[in-house]
Amino acid sequence: MSDRARDLDLVARYVTGDVAAFDELVRAHRDRVFAICLRMLRDRDAALDATQDTFVTLFRKADRFRAESAFSTWLYRVTMNVCYDHLRRSARRRTEPLPETADPPDTAGEDPFSSADVRPDIEAALAEIAPEFRAAVVLVDLEGLSLEMASDALGVPIGTVKSRTYRGRRQLASLLGNLRPGIEHQREE
Amino acid sequence: MTPHAHDRDLIMALAEGSLRAPEERAARLELASCPECASELAFQEAALTALRATPAVAMTDMEAARLKRDLDTALGHERAVIAAPARPPRRFNWIPALSIAAVLLALVLVAPALELLGAGGDDDAAFDTAAAEIDSESTTVASAAADGSDLGLDAAEAAPGEELAPRSGDQSPEFSTDDTDDTADTLAAASEVTSTAAVADEAAADALQAVLADVQIVVAGATGPEDAGRSLAANGLIASDPGDDRCLGEGIAALGAPADTSYVLGDLAIDETVYRLTAHGSGSGTVVFAHAPSTCEIVASAP
């Protein structure tokens, strides 16, 4: 059975009262949902909270899934909406500036990254680019979604996904400074 | 300068390496005459190189355990409701509902007369006794309706979904809450001085529970549970957002239920194309109804 068929079966079972099917959906998708949340929010605790919120929403709204697209795409859309909510709340909380020392402690010791040399730069750069560009880059380049799936997950046309991915990559490259001399200082328009 | 869309697509395809060799040669030739395009390509390639070097992310075992624990905490009650075994369908019994309606009607008709005759002689004493009896029965309806818990309706049994809060704007113009609220208030106040209320409460609770369990919705033309479930959701019957409660709002309005009542969807059973939907108010009224999802037409109801 394909992943898509499995998901459809699990959702159908869940909406007709089989709670165990919900647990299977969580197990099947939690890592990818968490990965998206972490890329979007950068902080593992926040990502875990957002993952929980995503599955709570799934639990309560699964009956709204129309099976017109893959379940995973629908779930990623929920995930993105949850992430945007978290970002908005974080932005509101930041209205009172905190000193640098108030940043949360580094939890690098707990995470499973093996390439610590690369990760901090990418994470920091991703956090700097506009959320809508970040979302496109995360889904297309990091999670490997097709443009069509990303379009469904983000609720925007494919052309917009392309444009956001393109501009997101460009901002990312500028921030990483990982370019030949002479190119990295070009102005972005 | 940002390249045109055509150039952008070409640059993206080149950077992603998704072109075949002849196409790639042609594309590079085309971009060679555009310095801005060449620098854009460098940006895209640099970003992709960095992104592809980024390791995959996964939860640690500790994080997975925390997610499970937090989900169990957040959804514990709702999980228990869904996991509860469905009650076997019963044939709809109108007798309890009609009995309750008759008692309410009697109260409305007789109470004013009792007030007018309040200063009478021996016959009046008989009226007073009858009125007391009617009051004691009627108040059980109001007090039971005022609080779902008084109906013996375990929340875990009666509310598998979410609270449905109909917007006042969804209600029909003829919908009025004042009369209903007044009646409920009067009856609720009377219940405080009626010594027999507790005994009668039990009977009313049983009657209302029977009503709540037996309203059915038939979704015409549904091809199966999933299809019919979608139809129910599309018509707001198993949804919770205020914007999706069209049928719910119309049903509540048609039944003259109080506007400020919080409605809890309960006891949705899916058996191929037959659906049973119940709801009760947790505020000052109780209502049971079922709709034809496509039209919102009420096919069965009981106050």
Coordinates of N, CA, C and O in Angstrom, one line a residue, chain A residues 19-169:
Chain A
V19 N -9.8 5.7 17.0 CA -8.7 6.6 17.5 C -7.3 6.0 17.3 O -6.4 6.8 17.2
A20 N -7.2 4.7 17.2 CA -5.9 4.1 17.0 C -5.3 4.6 15.6 O -4.1 4.7 15.5
A21 N -6.2 4.8 14.7 CA -5.8 5.3 13.4 C -5.2 6.7 13.5 O -4.2 7.0 12.8
F22 N -5.7 7.5 14.4 CA -5.1 8.8 14.6 C -3.6 8.6 15.1 O -2.7 9.3 14.7
D23 N -3.4 7.7 16.1 CA -2.1 7.5 16.6 C -1.1 7.1 15.5 O 0.0 7.5 15.5
E24 N -1.6 6.2 14.6 CA -0.8 5.8 13.4 C -0.4 7.0 12.5 O 0.7 7.1 12.0
L25 N -1.4 7.9 12.3 CA -1.1 9.1 11.5 C 0.0 9.9 12.2 O 0.9 10.5 11.5
V26 N -0.1 10.1 13.5 CA 0.9 10.8 14.2 C 2.3 10.2 14.0 O 3.2 10.9 13.7
R27 N 2.3 8.9 14.2 CA 3.6 8.2 14.1 C 4.2 8.4 12.7 O 5.4 8.6 12.5
A28 N 3.3 8.3 11.7 CA 3.8 8.3 10.3 C 4.3 9.7 9.9 O 5.1 9.8 9.0
H29 N 3.7 10.8 10.5 CA 4.0 12.1 10.0 C 4.8 13.0 11.0 O 5.1 14.1 10.7
R30 N 5.0 12.6 12.2 CA 5.5 13.5 13.3 C 6.9 14.0 12.9 O 7.1 15.2 13.2
D31 N 7.7 13.2 12.4 CA 9.1 13.6 12.1 C 9.1 14.8 11.1 O 9.8 15.7 11.2
R32 N 8.3 14.6 10.0 CA 8.3 15.6 9.0 C 7.6 16.9 9.4 O 8.1 18.0 9.1
V33 N 6.5 16.7 10.2 CA 5.9 17.9 10.7 C 6.8 18.6 11.6 O 7.0 19.9 11.6
F34 N 7.5 17.9 12.5 CA 8.5 18.5 13.4 C 9.6 19.2 12.6 O 10.0 20.3 13.0
A35 N 10.1 18.5 11.6 CA 11.2 19.1 10.8 C 10.7 20.5 10.2 O 11.5 21.5 10.2
I36 N 9.5 20.5 9.6 CA 9.0 21.8 9.0 C 8.9 22.8 10.1 O 9.3 24.0 9.9
C37 N 8.4 22.4 11.3 CA 8.2 23.4 12.4 C 9.6 23.9 12.8 O 9.7 25.1 13.1
L38 N 10.5 23.0 12.9 CA 11.9 23.4 13.4 C 12.5 24.4 12.4 O 13.1 25.4 12.8
R39 N 12.4 24.1 11.1 CA 12.9 25.0 10.1 C 12.3 26.3 10.1 O 12.9 27.4 9.9
M40 N 11.0 26.3 10.4 CA 10.3 27.6 10.4 C 10.5 28.4 11.7 O 10.6 29.6 11.7
L41 N 10.6 27.7 12.8 CA 10.6 28.4 14.1 C 12.0 28.4 14.7 O 12.3 29.1 15.7
R42 N 12.9 27.5 14.3 CA 14.3 27.4 14.7 C 14.5 26.8 16.1 O 15.5 26.2 16.3
D43 N 13.6 27.0 16.9 CA 13.7 26.5 18.3 C 13.0 25.2 18.5 O 11.9 25.0 18.1
R44 N 13.7 24.2 19.1 CA 13.2 22.8 19.2 C 11.9 22.8 20.1 O 11.0 22.1 19.8
D45 N 12.0 23.5 21.2 CA 10.8 23.5 22.1 C 9.6 24.1 21.4 O 8.5 23.6 21.4
A46 N 9.8 25.2 20.7 CA 8.7 25.9 19.9 C 8.2 24.9 18.8 O 7.0 24.8 18.6
A47 N 9.2 24.2 18.2 CA 8.8 23.3 17.1 C 8.0 22.2 17.7 O 7.0 21.7 17.0
L48 N 8.3 21.7 18.8 CA 7.6 20.6 19.4 C 6.2 21.1 19.8 O 5.2 20.3 19.6
D49 N 6.1 22.3 20.3 CA 4.7 22.8 20.6 C 3.9 23.0 19.4 O 2.7 22.6 19.4
A50 N 4.6 23.4 18.3 CA 3.8 23.6 17.0 C 3.4 22.3 16.5 O 2.3 22.1 15.9
T51 N 4.3 21.3 16.6 CA 3.9 19.9 16.2 C 2.7 19.4 16.9 O 1.8 18.8 16.4
Q52 N 2.7 19.6 18.2 CA 1.5 19.2 19.0 C 0.3 19.9 18.6 O -0.8 19.3 18.4
D53 N 0.4 21.3 18.4 CA -0.8 22.0 17.9 C -1.3 21.5 16.6 O -2.5 21.5 16.3
T54 N -0.3 21.1 15.7 CA -0.7 20.6 14.4 C -1.6 19.3 14.5 O -2.6 19.2 13.9
F55 N -1.1 18.4 15.4 CA -1.8 17.2 15.6 C -3.1 17.3 16.3 O -4.1 16.6 16.1
V56 N -3.2 18.3 17.2 CA -4.4 18.6 17.9 C -5.5 19.1 16.9 O -6.6 18.7 16.9
T57 N -5.0 20.0 16.0 CA -5.9 20.4 14.9 C -6.3 19.3 14.0 O -7.5 19.2 13.7
L58 N -5.4 18.4 13.7 CA -5.7 17.2 12.9 C -6.8 16.4 13.6 O -7.8 16.0 13.0
F59 N -6.6 16.2 14.9 CA -7.6 15.4 15.7 C -9.0 16.0 15.6 O -9.9 15.3 15.5
R60 N -9.0 17.3 15.6 CA -10.3 18.0 15.7 C -10.9 18.3 14.3 O -12.1 18.5 14.2
K61 N -10.1 18.4 13.3 CA -10.6 18.8 12.0 C -10.4 17.8 10.9 O -10.5 18.1 9.7
A62 N -10.0 16.6 11.2 CA -9.7 15.6 10.2 C -10.9 15.4 9.2 O -10.7 15.1 8.1
D63 N -12.1 15.6 9.7 CA -13.3 15.4 8.9 C -13.3 16.5 7.7 O -14.1 16.3 6.8
R64 N -12.5 17.5 7.8 CA -12.5 18.5 6.8 C -11.6 18.1 5.6 O -11.6 18.8 4.6
F65 N -10.8 17.1 5.8 CA -9.9 16.7 4.7 C -10.8 16.1 3.6 O -11.6 15.2 3.8
R66 N -10.6 16.7 2.4 CA -11.5 16.3 1.3 C -10.9 15.3 0.3 O -11.5 14.9 -0.7
A67 N -9.7 14.8 0.6 CA -9.1 13.8 -0.3 C -8.9 14.3 -1.7 O -8.7 13.5 -2.6
E68 N -8.9 15.6 -1.9 CA -8.7 16.1 -3.3 C -7.2 16.2 -3.5 O -6.7 16.3 -4.6
S69 N -6.4 16.3 -2.4 CA -5.0 16.3 -2.6 C -4.5 15.2 -1.6 O -5.2 14.6 -0.8
A70 N -3.1 15.0 -1.6 CA -2.6 14.0 -0.6 C -2.8 14.5 0.8 O -2.8 15.7 1.1
F71 N -3.1 13.6 1.7 CA -3.3 13.9 3.1 C -2.1 14.7 3.6 O -2.2 15.7 4.4
S72 N -0.9 14.2 3.2 CA 0.3 14.9 3.7 C 0.4 16.4 3.3 O 0.7 17.2 4.1
T73 N -0.1 16.7 2.1 CA -0.1 18.1 1.7 C -1.1 18.9 2.6 O -0.7 20.0 3.0
W74 N -2.2 18.3 2.8 CA -3.2 19.0 3.7 C -2.6 19.2 5.1 O -2.7 20.2 5.7
L75 N -1.9 18.1 5.6 CA -1.3 18.2 6.9 C -0.2 19.3 6.9 O -0.1 20.1 7.9
Y76 N 0.5 19.4 5.9 CA 1.6 20.4 5.9 C 1.0 21.8 5.8 O 1.6 22.8 6.3
R77 N -0.2 21.9 5.2 CA -0.8 23.3 5.2 C -1.2 23.6 6.6 O -1.1 24.8 7.1
V78 N -1.8 22.6 7.3 CA -2.1 22.9 8.7 C -0.9 23.3 9.5 O -0.8 24.2 10.3
T79 N 0.2 22.5 9.2 CA 1.5 22.8 9.9 C 2.0 24.2 9.7 O 2.4 24.9 10.6
M80 N 1.9 24.6 8.4 CA 2.4 26.0 8.1 C 1.5 27.0 8.8 O 2.0 28.0 9.3
N81 N 0.2 26.8 8.8 CA -0.7 27.8 9.5 C -0.3 27.9 11.0 O -0.3 28.9 11.5
V82 N -0.1 26.7 11.6 CA 0.3 26.7 13.0 C 1.6 27.5 13.2 O 1.8 28.3 14.1
C83 N 2.6 27.2 12.2 CA 3.9 27.9 12.4 C 3.7 29.4 12.2 O 4.3 30.2 13.0
Y84 N 2.9 29.8 11.3 CA 2.6 31.3 11.1 C 2.0 31.9 12.4 O 2.4 33.0 12.8
D85 N 1.1 31.1 13.0 CA 0.5 31.6 14.3 C 1.6 31.8 15.3 O 1.6 32.8 16.1
H86 N 2.5 30.8 15.4 CA 3.6 30.8 16.4 C 4.5 32.1 16.1 O 4.9 32.8 17.0
L87 N 4.7 32.3 14.9 CA 5.6 33.4 14.5 C 4.9 34.7 14.9 O 5.6 35.7 15.3
R88 N 3.6 34.8 14.6 CA 2.9 36.0 14.9 C 2.9 36.3 16.4 O 3.2 37.4 16.9
R89 N 2.7 35.2 17.2 CA 2.7 35.3 18.7 C 4.1 35.7 19.1 O 4.3 36.6 20.0
S90 N 5.1 35.1 18.5 CA 6.5 35.5 18.9 C 6.8 36.9 18.6 O 7.4 37.6 19.4
A91 N 6.3 37.4 17.5 CA 6.6 38.8 17.1 C 5.9 39.7 18.1 O 6.5 40.8 18.5
R92 N 4.7 39.4 18.5 CA 4.0 40.2 19.5 C 4.8 40.2 20.8 O 4.9 41.2 21.5
R93 N 5.3 39.0 21.2 CA 6.1 39.0 22.5 C 7.3 39.8 22.4 O 7.8 40.2 23.4
R94 N 7.8 40.0 21.2 CA 9.1 40.7 21.1 C 8.9 42.2 21.1 O 9.9 42.9 20.8
T95 N 7.8 42.7 21.3 CA 7.5 44.1 21.3 C 8.4 44.8 22.4 O 8.7 45.9 22.3
E96 N 8.7 44.0 23.5 CA 9.5 44.5 24.5 C 10.9 43.9 24.3 O 11.1 42.7 24.5
P97 N 11.9 44.7 23.9 CA 13.2 44.1 23.5 C 13.9 43.4 24.8 O 13.8 44.0 25.8
L98 N 14.4 42.3 24.5 CA 15.2 41.6 25.6 C 16.7 41.7 25.3 O 17.1 41.8 24.2
P99 N 17.4 41.7 26.4 CA 18.9 41.7 26.2 C 19.3 40.3 25.5 O 18.6 39.3 25.7
E100 N 20.4 40.3 24.9 CA 20.9 39.1 24.2 C 21.0 37.9 25.2 O 20.8 36.8 24.8
T101 N 21.4 38.2 26.4 CA 21.5 37.1 27.4 C 20.2 36.4 27.7 O 20.2 35.4 28.3
A102 N 19.1 37.0 27.3 CA 17.8 36.4 27.6 C 17.5 35.3 26.6 O 16.4 34.7 26.7
D103 N 18.3 35.1 25.6 CA 18.0 34.0 24.6 C 17.9 32.7 25.3 O 18.6 32.5 26.3
P104 N 17.1 31.8 24.8 CA 17.0 30.5 25.4 C 18.3 29.7 25.4 O 19.2 30.0 24.5
P105 N 18.6 28.8 26.3 CA 19.9 28.1 26.3 C 20.0 27.3 25.1 O 19.0 26.8 24.5
D106 N 21.3 27.0 24.7 CA 21.6 26.2 23.6 C 21.3 24.8 23.9 O 21.7 24.2 24.9
T107 N 20.5 24.1 23.0 CA 20.1 22.7 23.3 C 20.8 21.8 22.3 O 20.3 20.7 22.0
A108 N 21.9 22.2 21.8 CA 22.6 21.5 20.7 C 22.9 20.1 21.2 O 23.0 19.1 20.4
G109 N 23.2 19.9 22.5 CA 23.5 18.6 23.0 C 22.4 17.6 22.8 O 22.7 16.4 22.8
E110 N 21.2 18.0 22.6 CA 20.0 17.1 22.5 C 19.7 16.8 21.1 O 19.0 15.8 20.8
D111 N 20.1 17.6 20.2 CA 19.6 17.4 18.8 C 20.4 16.4 18.0 O 21.6 16.1 18.3
P112 N 19.8 15.8 17.0 CA 20.4 14.7 16.3 C 21.3 15.2 15.1 O 21.7 14.3 14.3
F113 N 21.5 16.5 14.9 CA 22.3 16.9 13.8 C 23.7 16.3 13.8 O 24.3 16.3 14.9
S114 N 24.2 15.9 12.7 CA 25.5 15.3 12.7 C 26.5 16.3 12.1 O 27.7 16.2 12.3
S115 N 26.0 17.3 11.4 CA 26.8 18.3 10.7 C 26.7 19.7 11.4 O 26.1 20.6 10.8
A116 N 27.3 19.8 12.6 CA 27.1 21.0 13.3 C 27.7 22.2 12.7 O 27.4 23.3 12.9
D117 N 28.7 21.9 11.8 CA 29.4 23.1 11.1 C 28.4 23.8 10.1 O 28.5 25.0 9.9
V118 N 27.6 23.0 9.5 CA 26.7 23.6 8.5 C 25.4 24.2 9.2 O 25.0 25.3 8.8
R119 N 24.9 23.4 10.1 CA 23.6 23.8 10.6 C 23.4 25.2 11.1 O 22.4 25.9 10.8
P120 N 24.3 25.7 12.0 CA 24.0 27.0 12.6 C 23.9 28.1 11.6 O 23.0 28.9 11.6
D121 N 24.7 28.0 10.5 CA 24.7 29.0 9.5 C 23.3 29.0 8.7 O 22.7 30.0 8.5
I122 N 23.0 27.8 8.3 CA 21.7 27.6 7.6 C 20.6 28.0 8.4 O 19.7 28.7 8.0
E123 N 20.5 27.5 9.7 CA 19.4 27.9 10.6 C 19.3 29.4 10.8 O 18.2 30.0 10.7
A124 N 20.5 30.0 11.0 CA 20.4 31.4 11.3 C 20.0 32.2 10.0 O 19.2 33.1 10.1
A125 N 20.5 31.7 8.9 CA 20.1 32.4 7.6 C 18.6 32.2 7.3 O 17.9 33.1 7.0
L126 N 18.1 31.0 7.6 CA 16.7 30.7 7.3 C 15.8 31.6 8.2 O 14.8 32.1 7.8
A127 N 16.3 31.7 9.4 CA 15.5 32.5 10.4 C 15.4 34.0 10.0 O 14.5 34.7 10.4
E128 N 16.4 34.4 9.2 CA 16.5 35.8 8.8 C 15.6 36.2 7.6 O 15.2 37.3 7.4
I129 N 15.3 35.2 6.8 CA 14.5 35.5 5.5 C 13.1 35.6 5.9 O 12.6 35.0 6.9
A130 N 12.3 36.3 5.0 CA 10.9 36.5 5.3 C 10.2 35.2 5.4 O 10.5 34.2 4.7
P131 N 9.2 35.1 6.3 CA 8.5 33.8 6.6 C 7.9 33.1 5.3 O 8.0 31.9 5.2
E132 N 7.4 33.9 4.4 CA 6.8 33.3 3.2 C 7.8 32.8 2.3 O 7.6 31.7 1.7
F133 N 9.0 33.4 2.2 CA 10.1 32.8 1.4 C 10.7 31.6 2.1 O 11.0 30.6 1.5
R134 N 10.8 31.7 3.4 CA 11.3 30.6 4.2 C 10.4 29.4 4.0 O 10.9 28.2 3.8
A135 N 9.1 29.6 4.1 CA 8.2 28.4 4.0 C 8.4 27.7 2.6 O 8.4 26.5 2.6
A136 N 8.6 28.5 1.6 CA 8.7 27.9 0.2 C 10.0 27.2 0.2 O 10.1 26.0 -0.3
V137 N 11.1 27.8 0.7 CA 12.4 27.1 0.6 C 12.4 25.8 1.5 O 12.9 24.8 1.1
V138 N 11.8 25.9 2.7 CA 11.7 24.7 3.5 C 11.0 23.6 2.8 O 11.4 22.4 2.8
L139 N 9.8 23.9 2.3 CA 9.0 22.8 1.7 C 9.7 22.2 0.4 O 9.7 21.0 0.2
V140 N 10.1 23.1 -0.5 CA 10.7 22.7 -1.8 C 12.1 22.2 -1.6 O 12.4 21.1 -2.1
D141 N 13.0 22.9 -1.0 CA 14.4 22.5 -1.0 C 14.8 21.6 0.2 O 15.7 20.8 0.0
L142 N 14.1 21.8 1.3 CA 14.6 20.9 2.4 C 13.7 19.7 2.6 O 14.1 18.6 2.9
E143 N 12.4 19.9 2.4 CA 11.5 18.7 2.5 C 11.2 18.0 1.2 O 10.5 17.0 1.2
G144 N 11.7 18.6 0.1 CA 11.6 17.9 -1.2 C 10.2 17.8 -1.8 O 9.9 17.0 -2.6
L145 N 9.3 18.7 -1.4 CA 7.9 18.7 -2.0 C 8.0 19.2 -3.4 O 8.8 20.1 -3.8
S146 N 7.2 18.7 -4.3 CA 7.1 19.2 -5.6 C 6.5 20.6 -5.6 O 5.9 21.0 -4.6
L147 N 6.6 21.3 -6.7 CA 6.0 22.7 -6.7 C 4.5 22.6 -6.5 O 3.9 23.4 -5.9
E148 N 3.9 21.5 -7.1 CA 2.4 21.4 -7.0 C 2.0 21.1 -5.5 O 1.1 21.7 -5.0
M149 N 2.8 20.3 -4.9 CA 2.4 20.0 -3.5 C 2.7 21.2 -2.6 O 1.9 21.5 -1.7
A150 N 3.8 21.9 -2.9 CA 4.1 23.1 -2.1 C 3.0 24.2 -2.3 O 2.6 24.9 -1.4
S151 N 2.5 24.2 -3.6 CA 1.4 25.1 -3.9 C 0.2 24.8 -3.1 O -0.4 25.7 -2.5
D152 N -0.2 23.6 -3.0 CA -1.3 23.2 -2.2 C -1.1 23.4 -0.7 O -1.9 23.9 0.0
A153 N 0.1 23.1 -0.2 CA 0.4 23.3 1.2 C 0.5 24.7 1.6 O 0.1 25.1 2.7
L154 N 0.9 25.6 0.7 CA 1.0 27.0 1.0 C -0.3 27.8 0.6 O -0.4 29.0 1.0
G155 N -1.1 27.2 -0.2 CA -2.3 27.8 -0.6 C -2.1 29.0 -1.6 O -2.8 30.0 -1.6
V156 N -1.0 28.9 -2.4 CA -0.7 29.9 -3.4 C -0.5 29.2 -4.7 O -0.2 28.0 -4.8
P157 N -0.6 30.0 -5.8 CA -0.3 29.4 -7.1 C 1.1 28.9 -7.3 O 2.0 29.4 -6.6
I158 N 1.3 28.0 -8.2 CA 2.6 27.4 -8.4 C 3.7 28.5 -8.8 O 4.8 28.5 -8.3
G159 N 3.2 29.5 -9.6 CA 4.1 30.6 -10.0 C 4.6 31.3 -8.7 O 5.8 31.8 -8.7
T160 N 3.7 31.5 -7.8 CA 4.1 32.2 -6.5 C 5.1 31.4 -5.7 O 6.1 31.9 -5.2
V161 N 4.9 30.0 -5.7 CA 5.9 29.2 -5.0 C 7.2 29.3 -5.7 O 8.3 29.4 -5.0
K162 N 7.3 29.3 -7.0 CA 8.5 29.4 -7.7 C 9.2 30.7 -7.3 O 10.4 30.8 -7.0
S163 N 8.4 31.8 -7.4 CA 9.0 33.1 -7.1 C 9.5 33.2 -5.7 O 10.6 33.7 -5.5
R164 N 8.7 32.6 -4.8 CA 9.2 32.7 -3.4 C 10.4 31.8 -3.1 O 11.3 32.2 -2.3
T165 N 10.4 30.7 -3.8 CA 11.6 29.8 -3.6 C 12.8 30.5 -4.2 O 13.9 30.5 -3.5
Y166 N 12.7 31.1 -5.3 CA 13.8 31.8 -6.0 C 14.3 32.9 -5.1 O 15.5 33.0 -4.8
R167 N 13.4 33.7 -4.6 CA 13.8 34.9 -3.8 C 14.4 34.4 -2.5 O 15.3 35.0 -1.9
G168 N 13.8 33.4 -1.9 CA 14.2 32.9 -0.7 C 15.7 32.3 -0.8 O 16.5 32.6 0.1
R169 N 15.9 31.6 -1.8 CA 17.3 31.1 -2.0 C 18.3 32.2 -2.2 O 19.4 32.2 -1.7

